[in-house]
mmCIF file of C-alpha atoms in Angstrom:
data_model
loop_
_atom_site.group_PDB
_atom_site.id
_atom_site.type_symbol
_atom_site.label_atom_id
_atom_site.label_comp_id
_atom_site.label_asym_id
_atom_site.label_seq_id
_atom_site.Cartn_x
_atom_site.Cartn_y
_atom_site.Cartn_z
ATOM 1 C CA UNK A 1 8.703 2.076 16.781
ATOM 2 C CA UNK A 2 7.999 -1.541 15.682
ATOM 3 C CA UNK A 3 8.363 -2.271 11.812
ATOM 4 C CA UNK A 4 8.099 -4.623 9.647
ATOM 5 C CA UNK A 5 10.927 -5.930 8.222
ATOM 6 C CA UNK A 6 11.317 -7.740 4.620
ATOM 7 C CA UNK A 7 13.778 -9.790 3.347
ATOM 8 C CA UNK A 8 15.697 -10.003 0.957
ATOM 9 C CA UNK A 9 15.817 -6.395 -0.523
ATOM 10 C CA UNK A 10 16.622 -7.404 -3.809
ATOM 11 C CA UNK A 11 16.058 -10.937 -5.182
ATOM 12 C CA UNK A 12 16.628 -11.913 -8.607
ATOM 13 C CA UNK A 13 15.481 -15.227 -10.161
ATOM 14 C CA UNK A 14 15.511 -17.117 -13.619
ATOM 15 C CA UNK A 15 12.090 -17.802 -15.230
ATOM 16 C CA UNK A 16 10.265 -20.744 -14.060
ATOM 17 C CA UNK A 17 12.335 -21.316 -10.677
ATOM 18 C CA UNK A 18 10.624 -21.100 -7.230
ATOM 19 C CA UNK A 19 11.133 -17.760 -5.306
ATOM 20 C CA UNK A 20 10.177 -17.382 -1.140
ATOM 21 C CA UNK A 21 9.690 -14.032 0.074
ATOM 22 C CA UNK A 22 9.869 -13.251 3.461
ATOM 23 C CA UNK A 23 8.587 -10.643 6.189
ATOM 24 C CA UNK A 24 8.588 -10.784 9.646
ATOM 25 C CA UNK A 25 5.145 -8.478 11.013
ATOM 26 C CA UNK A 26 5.336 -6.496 14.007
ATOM 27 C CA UNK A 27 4.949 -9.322 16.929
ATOM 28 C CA UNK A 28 1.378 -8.201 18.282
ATOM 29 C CA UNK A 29 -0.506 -8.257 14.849
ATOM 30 C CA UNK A 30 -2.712 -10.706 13.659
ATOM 31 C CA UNK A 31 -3.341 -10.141 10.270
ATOM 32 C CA UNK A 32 -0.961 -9.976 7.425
ATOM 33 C CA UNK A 33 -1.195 -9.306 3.784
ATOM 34 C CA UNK A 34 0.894 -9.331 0.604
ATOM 35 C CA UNK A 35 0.458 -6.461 -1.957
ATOM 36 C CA UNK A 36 2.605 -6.008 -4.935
ATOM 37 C CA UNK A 37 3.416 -3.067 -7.337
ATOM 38 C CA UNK A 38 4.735 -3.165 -10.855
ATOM 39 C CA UNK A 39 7.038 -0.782 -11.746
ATOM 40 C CA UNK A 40 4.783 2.418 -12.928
ATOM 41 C CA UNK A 41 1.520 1.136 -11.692
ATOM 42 C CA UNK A 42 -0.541 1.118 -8.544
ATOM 43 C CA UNK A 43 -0.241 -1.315 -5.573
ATOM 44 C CA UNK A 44 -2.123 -4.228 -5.756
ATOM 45 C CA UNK A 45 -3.942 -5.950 -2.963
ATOM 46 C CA UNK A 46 -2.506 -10.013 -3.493
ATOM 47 C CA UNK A 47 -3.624 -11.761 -0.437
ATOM 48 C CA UNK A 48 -4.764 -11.624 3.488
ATOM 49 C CA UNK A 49 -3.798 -14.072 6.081
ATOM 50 C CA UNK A 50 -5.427 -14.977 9.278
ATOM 51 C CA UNK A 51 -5.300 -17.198 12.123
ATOM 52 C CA UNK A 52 -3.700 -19.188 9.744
ATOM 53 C CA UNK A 53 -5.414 -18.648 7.223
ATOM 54 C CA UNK A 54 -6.024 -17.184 3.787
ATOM 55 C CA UNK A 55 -8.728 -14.804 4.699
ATOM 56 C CA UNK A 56 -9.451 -13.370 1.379
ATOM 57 C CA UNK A 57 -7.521 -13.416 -2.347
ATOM 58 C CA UNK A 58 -7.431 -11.113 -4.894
ATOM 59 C CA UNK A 59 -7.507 -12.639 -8.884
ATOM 60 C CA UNK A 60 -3.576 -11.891 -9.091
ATOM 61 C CA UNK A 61 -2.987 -14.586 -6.315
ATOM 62 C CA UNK A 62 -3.544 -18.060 -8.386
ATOM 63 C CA UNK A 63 -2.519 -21.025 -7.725
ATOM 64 C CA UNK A 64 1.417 -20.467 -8.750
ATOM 65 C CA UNK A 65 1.072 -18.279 -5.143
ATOM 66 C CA UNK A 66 1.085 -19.391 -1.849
ATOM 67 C CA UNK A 67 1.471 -18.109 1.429
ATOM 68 C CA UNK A 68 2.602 -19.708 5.009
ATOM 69 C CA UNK A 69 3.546 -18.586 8.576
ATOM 70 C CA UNK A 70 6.072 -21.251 9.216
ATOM 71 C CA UNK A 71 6.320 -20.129 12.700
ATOM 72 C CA UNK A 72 5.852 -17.562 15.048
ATOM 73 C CA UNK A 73 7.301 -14.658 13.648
ATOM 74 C CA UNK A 74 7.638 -14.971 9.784
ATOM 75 C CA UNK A 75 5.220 -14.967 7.143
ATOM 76 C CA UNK A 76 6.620 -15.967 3.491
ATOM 77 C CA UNK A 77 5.270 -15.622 0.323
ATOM 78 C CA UNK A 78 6.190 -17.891 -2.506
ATOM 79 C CA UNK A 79 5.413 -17.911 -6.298
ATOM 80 C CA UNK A 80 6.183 -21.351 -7.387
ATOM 81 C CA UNK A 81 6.496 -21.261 -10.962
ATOM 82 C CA UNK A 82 8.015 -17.238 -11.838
ATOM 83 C CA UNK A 83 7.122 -15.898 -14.451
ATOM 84 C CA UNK A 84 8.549 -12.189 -16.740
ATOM 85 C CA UNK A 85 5.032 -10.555 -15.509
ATOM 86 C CA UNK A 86 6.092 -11.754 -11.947
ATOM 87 C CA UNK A 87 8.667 -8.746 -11.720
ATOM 88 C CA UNK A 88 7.172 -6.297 -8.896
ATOM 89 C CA UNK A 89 7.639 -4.605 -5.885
ATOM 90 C CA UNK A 90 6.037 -7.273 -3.421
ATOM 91 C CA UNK A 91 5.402 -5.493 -0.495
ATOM 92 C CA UNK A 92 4.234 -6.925 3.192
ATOM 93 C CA UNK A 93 2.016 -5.788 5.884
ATOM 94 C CA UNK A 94 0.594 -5.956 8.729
ATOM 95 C CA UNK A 95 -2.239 -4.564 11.359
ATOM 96 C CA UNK A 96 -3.088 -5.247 14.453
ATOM 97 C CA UNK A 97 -6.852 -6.176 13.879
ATOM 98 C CA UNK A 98 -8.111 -6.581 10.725
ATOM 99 C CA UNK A 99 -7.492 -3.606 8.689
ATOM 100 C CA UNK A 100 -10.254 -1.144 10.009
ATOM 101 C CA UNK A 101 -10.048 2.693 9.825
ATOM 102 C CA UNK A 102 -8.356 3.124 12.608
ATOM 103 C CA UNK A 103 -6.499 0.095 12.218
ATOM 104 C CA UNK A 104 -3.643 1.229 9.704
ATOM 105 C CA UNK A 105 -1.679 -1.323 8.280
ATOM 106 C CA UNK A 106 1.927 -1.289 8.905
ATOM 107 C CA UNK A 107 4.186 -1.661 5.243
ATOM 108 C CA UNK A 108 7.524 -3.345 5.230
ATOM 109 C CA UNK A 109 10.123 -1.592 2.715
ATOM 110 C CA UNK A 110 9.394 -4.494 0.203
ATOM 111 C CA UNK A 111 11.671 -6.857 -2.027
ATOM 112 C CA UNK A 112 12.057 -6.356 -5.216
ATOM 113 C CA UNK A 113 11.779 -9.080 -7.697
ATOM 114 C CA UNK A 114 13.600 -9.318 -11.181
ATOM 115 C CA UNK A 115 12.796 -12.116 -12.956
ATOM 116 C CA UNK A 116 15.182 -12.644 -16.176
ATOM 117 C CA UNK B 1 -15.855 -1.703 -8.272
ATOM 118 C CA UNK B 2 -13.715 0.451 -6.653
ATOM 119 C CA UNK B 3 -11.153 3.035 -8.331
ATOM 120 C CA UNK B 4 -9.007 6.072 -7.500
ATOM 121 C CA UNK B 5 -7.445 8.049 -10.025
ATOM 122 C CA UNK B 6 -4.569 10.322 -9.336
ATOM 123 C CA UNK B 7 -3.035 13.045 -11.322
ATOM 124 C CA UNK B 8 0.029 11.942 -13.014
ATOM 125 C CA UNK B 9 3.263 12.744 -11.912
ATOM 126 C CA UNK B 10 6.361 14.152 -11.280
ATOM 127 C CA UNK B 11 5.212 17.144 -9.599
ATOM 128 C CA UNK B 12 8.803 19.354 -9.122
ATOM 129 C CA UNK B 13 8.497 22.501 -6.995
ATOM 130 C CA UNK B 14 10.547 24.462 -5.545
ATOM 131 C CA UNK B 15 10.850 24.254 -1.830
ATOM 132 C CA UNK B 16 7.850 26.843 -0.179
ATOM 133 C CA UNK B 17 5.734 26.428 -2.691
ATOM 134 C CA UNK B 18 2.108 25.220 -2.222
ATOM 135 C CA UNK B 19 1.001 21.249 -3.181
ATOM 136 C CA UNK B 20 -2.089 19.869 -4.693
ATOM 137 C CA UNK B 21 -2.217 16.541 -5.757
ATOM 138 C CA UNK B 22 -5.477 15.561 -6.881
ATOM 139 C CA UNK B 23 -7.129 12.586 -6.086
ATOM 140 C CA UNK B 24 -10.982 11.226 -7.299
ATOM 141 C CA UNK B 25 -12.710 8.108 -6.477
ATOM 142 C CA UNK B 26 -15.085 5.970 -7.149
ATOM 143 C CA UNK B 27 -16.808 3.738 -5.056
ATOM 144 C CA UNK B 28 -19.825 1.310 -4.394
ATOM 145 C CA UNK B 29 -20.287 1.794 -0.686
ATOM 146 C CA UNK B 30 -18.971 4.494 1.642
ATOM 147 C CA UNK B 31 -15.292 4.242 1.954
ATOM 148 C CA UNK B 32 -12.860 5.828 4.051
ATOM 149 C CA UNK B 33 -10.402 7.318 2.498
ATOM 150 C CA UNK B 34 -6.549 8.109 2.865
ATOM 151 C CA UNK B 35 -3.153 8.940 1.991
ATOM 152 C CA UNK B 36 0.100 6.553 2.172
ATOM 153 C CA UNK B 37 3.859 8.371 1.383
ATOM 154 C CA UNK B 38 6.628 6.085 0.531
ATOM 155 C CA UNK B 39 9.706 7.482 0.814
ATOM 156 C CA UNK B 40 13.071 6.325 -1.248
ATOM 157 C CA UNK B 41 14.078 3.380 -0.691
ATOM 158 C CA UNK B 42 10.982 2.563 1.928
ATOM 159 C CA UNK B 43 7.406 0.779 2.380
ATOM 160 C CA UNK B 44 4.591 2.639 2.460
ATOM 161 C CA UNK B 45 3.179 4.748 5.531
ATOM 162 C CA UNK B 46 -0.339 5.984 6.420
ATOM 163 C CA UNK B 47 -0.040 9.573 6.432
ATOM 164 C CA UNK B 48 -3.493 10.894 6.547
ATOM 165 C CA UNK B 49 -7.210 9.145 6.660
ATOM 166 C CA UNK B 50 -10.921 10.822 6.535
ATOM 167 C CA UNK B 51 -13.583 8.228 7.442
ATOM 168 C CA UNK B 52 -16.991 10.425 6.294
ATOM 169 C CA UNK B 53 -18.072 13.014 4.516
ATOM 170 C CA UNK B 54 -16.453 16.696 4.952
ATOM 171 C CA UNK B 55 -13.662 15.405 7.710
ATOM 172 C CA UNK B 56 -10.494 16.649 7.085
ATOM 173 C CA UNK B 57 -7.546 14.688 7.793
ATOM 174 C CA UNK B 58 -4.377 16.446 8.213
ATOM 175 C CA UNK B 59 -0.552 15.381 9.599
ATOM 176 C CA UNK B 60 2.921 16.794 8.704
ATOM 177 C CA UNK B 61 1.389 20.025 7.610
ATOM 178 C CA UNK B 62 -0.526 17.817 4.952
ATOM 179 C CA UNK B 63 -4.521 18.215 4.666
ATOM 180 C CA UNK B 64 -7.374 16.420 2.789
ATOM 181 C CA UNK B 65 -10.929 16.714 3.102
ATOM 182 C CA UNK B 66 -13.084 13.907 2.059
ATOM 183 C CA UNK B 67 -15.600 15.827 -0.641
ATOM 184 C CA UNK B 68 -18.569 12.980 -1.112
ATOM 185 C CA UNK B 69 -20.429 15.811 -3.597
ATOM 186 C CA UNK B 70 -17.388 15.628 -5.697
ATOM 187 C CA UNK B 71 -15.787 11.986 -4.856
ATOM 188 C CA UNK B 72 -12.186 13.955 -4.499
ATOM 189 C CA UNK B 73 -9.902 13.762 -1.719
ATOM 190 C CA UNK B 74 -7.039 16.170 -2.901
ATOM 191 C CA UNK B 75 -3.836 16.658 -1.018
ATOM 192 C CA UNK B 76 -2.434 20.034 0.109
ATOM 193 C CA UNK B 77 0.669 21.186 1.559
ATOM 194 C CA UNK B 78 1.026 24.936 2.086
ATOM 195 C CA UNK B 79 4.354 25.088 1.962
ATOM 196 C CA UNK B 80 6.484 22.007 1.142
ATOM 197 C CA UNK B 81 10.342 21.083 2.257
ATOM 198 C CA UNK B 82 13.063 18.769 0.263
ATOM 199 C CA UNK B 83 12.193 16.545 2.672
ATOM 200 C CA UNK B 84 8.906 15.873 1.426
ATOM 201 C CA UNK B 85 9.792 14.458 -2.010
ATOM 202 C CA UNK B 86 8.234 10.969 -2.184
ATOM 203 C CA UNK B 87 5.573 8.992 -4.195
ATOM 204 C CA UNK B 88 1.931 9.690 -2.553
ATOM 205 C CA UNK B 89 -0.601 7.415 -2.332
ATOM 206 C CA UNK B 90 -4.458 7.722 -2.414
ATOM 207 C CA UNK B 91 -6.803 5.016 -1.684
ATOM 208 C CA UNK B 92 -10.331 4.043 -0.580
ATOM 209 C CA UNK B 93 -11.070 1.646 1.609
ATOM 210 C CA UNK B 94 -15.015 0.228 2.255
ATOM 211 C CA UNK B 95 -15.832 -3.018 3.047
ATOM 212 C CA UNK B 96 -16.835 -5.393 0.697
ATOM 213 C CA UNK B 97 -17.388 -9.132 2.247
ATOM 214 C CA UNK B 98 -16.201 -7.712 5.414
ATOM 215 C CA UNK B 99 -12.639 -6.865 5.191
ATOM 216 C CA UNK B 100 -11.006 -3.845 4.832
ATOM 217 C CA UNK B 101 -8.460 -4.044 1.661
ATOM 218 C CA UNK B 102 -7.389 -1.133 0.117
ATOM 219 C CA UNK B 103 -7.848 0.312 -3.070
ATOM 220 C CA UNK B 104 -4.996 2.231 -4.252
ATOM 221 C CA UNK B 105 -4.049 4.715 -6.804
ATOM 222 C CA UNK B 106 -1.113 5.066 -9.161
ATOM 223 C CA UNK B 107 1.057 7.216 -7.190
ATOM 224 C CA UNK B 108 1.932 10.933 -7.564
ATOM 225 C CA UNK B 109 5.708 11.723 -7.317
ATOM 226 C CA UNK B 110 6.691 14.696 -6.052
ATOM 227 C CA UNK B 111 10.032 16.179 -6.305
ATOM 228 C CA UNK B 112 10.860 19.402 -4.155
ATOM 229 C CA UNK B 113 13.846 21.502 -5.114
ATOM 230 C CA UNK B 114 15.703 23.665 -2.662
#
């Protein structure tokens, strides 16, 4: 069955440098969307992406965030500026429309980020 | 806004035994509702949905009825394995300015001893 893949499974970054997080979808999905989880607490919607496009934002994804499909397959995530409060379980998806009832979105096993 | 509280974890049982994990909800419009699993080490994975009122949604032995009279979508396994032991997910999902983002809530471990 198709996945999503994530990479790296572990990253870990000083304060204040630039981290890129990467996932590659599953190839016939068209929208994609970054969610993150802090240790102990729920998952939390970040952004959606389609057609190239941020499609809609949550209030967590400000302007140190920014996402990009830098080509056909992979779609990245980057937090320019890290921060402490930046250490989460960032985790990717995907769906094949947008995310409808019966339109599950597919999770990637997620990086986790360590910011010291 | 949205919300979906979920009884704290761990749950530990022993391996036969019957799961509940209670999940309530609150909501503005008339969500759908589901049930992720993420396993060790993995993403998360849709294991359930209910889209309206008194459905039941039900896969891997695990069942949920969507309860509008009560806002509660509780989880139930009559008889779980080791192989169940995971962090479970509820959410909502409506659709707010036309998208369909989930709402999740904290997580419920659940740890199954043999």
């Amino acid at each position: 069955e198709p996945e999503v893949t994530q990479t790296p499974s572990h990253q870990v970054t000083q304060m204040g440098q630039e981290v890129i997080l990467r996932c590659v979808p599953i190839s016939n999905h068209l929208y994609f969307y970054w969610y993150r989880q802090i240790l102990g607490q729920k998952v939390e919607f970040l952004v959606s992406f389609y057609n190239n496009e941020i499609s809609e934002k949550s209030e967590i994804f400000d302007d140190q965030f920014s996402v990009e499909r830098p080509d056909g397959s992979n779609f990245t995530l980057k937090i320019r500026s890290t921060k402490l409060e930046d250490s989460a379980m960032y985790f990717c998806a995907s769906s094949e429309r947008s995310g409808g009832v019966n339109q599950p979105q597919h999770f990637g096993d997620g990086t986790r980020l360590s910011i010291l | 806004g949205n919300s979906v509280t979920q009884m704290e974890g761990p749950v530990t049982l022993s391996e036969e035994a019957f799961l509940t994990i209670n999940c309530t909800y609150t909501a503005t419009g008339y969500p759908s509702l589901f049930w992720y699993v993420q396993y060790p080490g993995e993403g998360l994975q849709l294991l359930l949905k209910a889209t309206k009122a008194d459905d039941k949604g039900s896969n891997k032995g695990f069942e949920a009825t969507y309860r509008k009279e009560t806002t509660s979508f509780h989880l139930e396994k009559g008889s779980v394995q080791v192989s169940d032991s995971a962090v479970y997910f509820c959410a909502l999902s409506d659709r707010p300015g036309g998208s369909y983002i989930p709402t999740f809530g904290r997580g419920t471990s659940l740890i199954v001893h043999p």
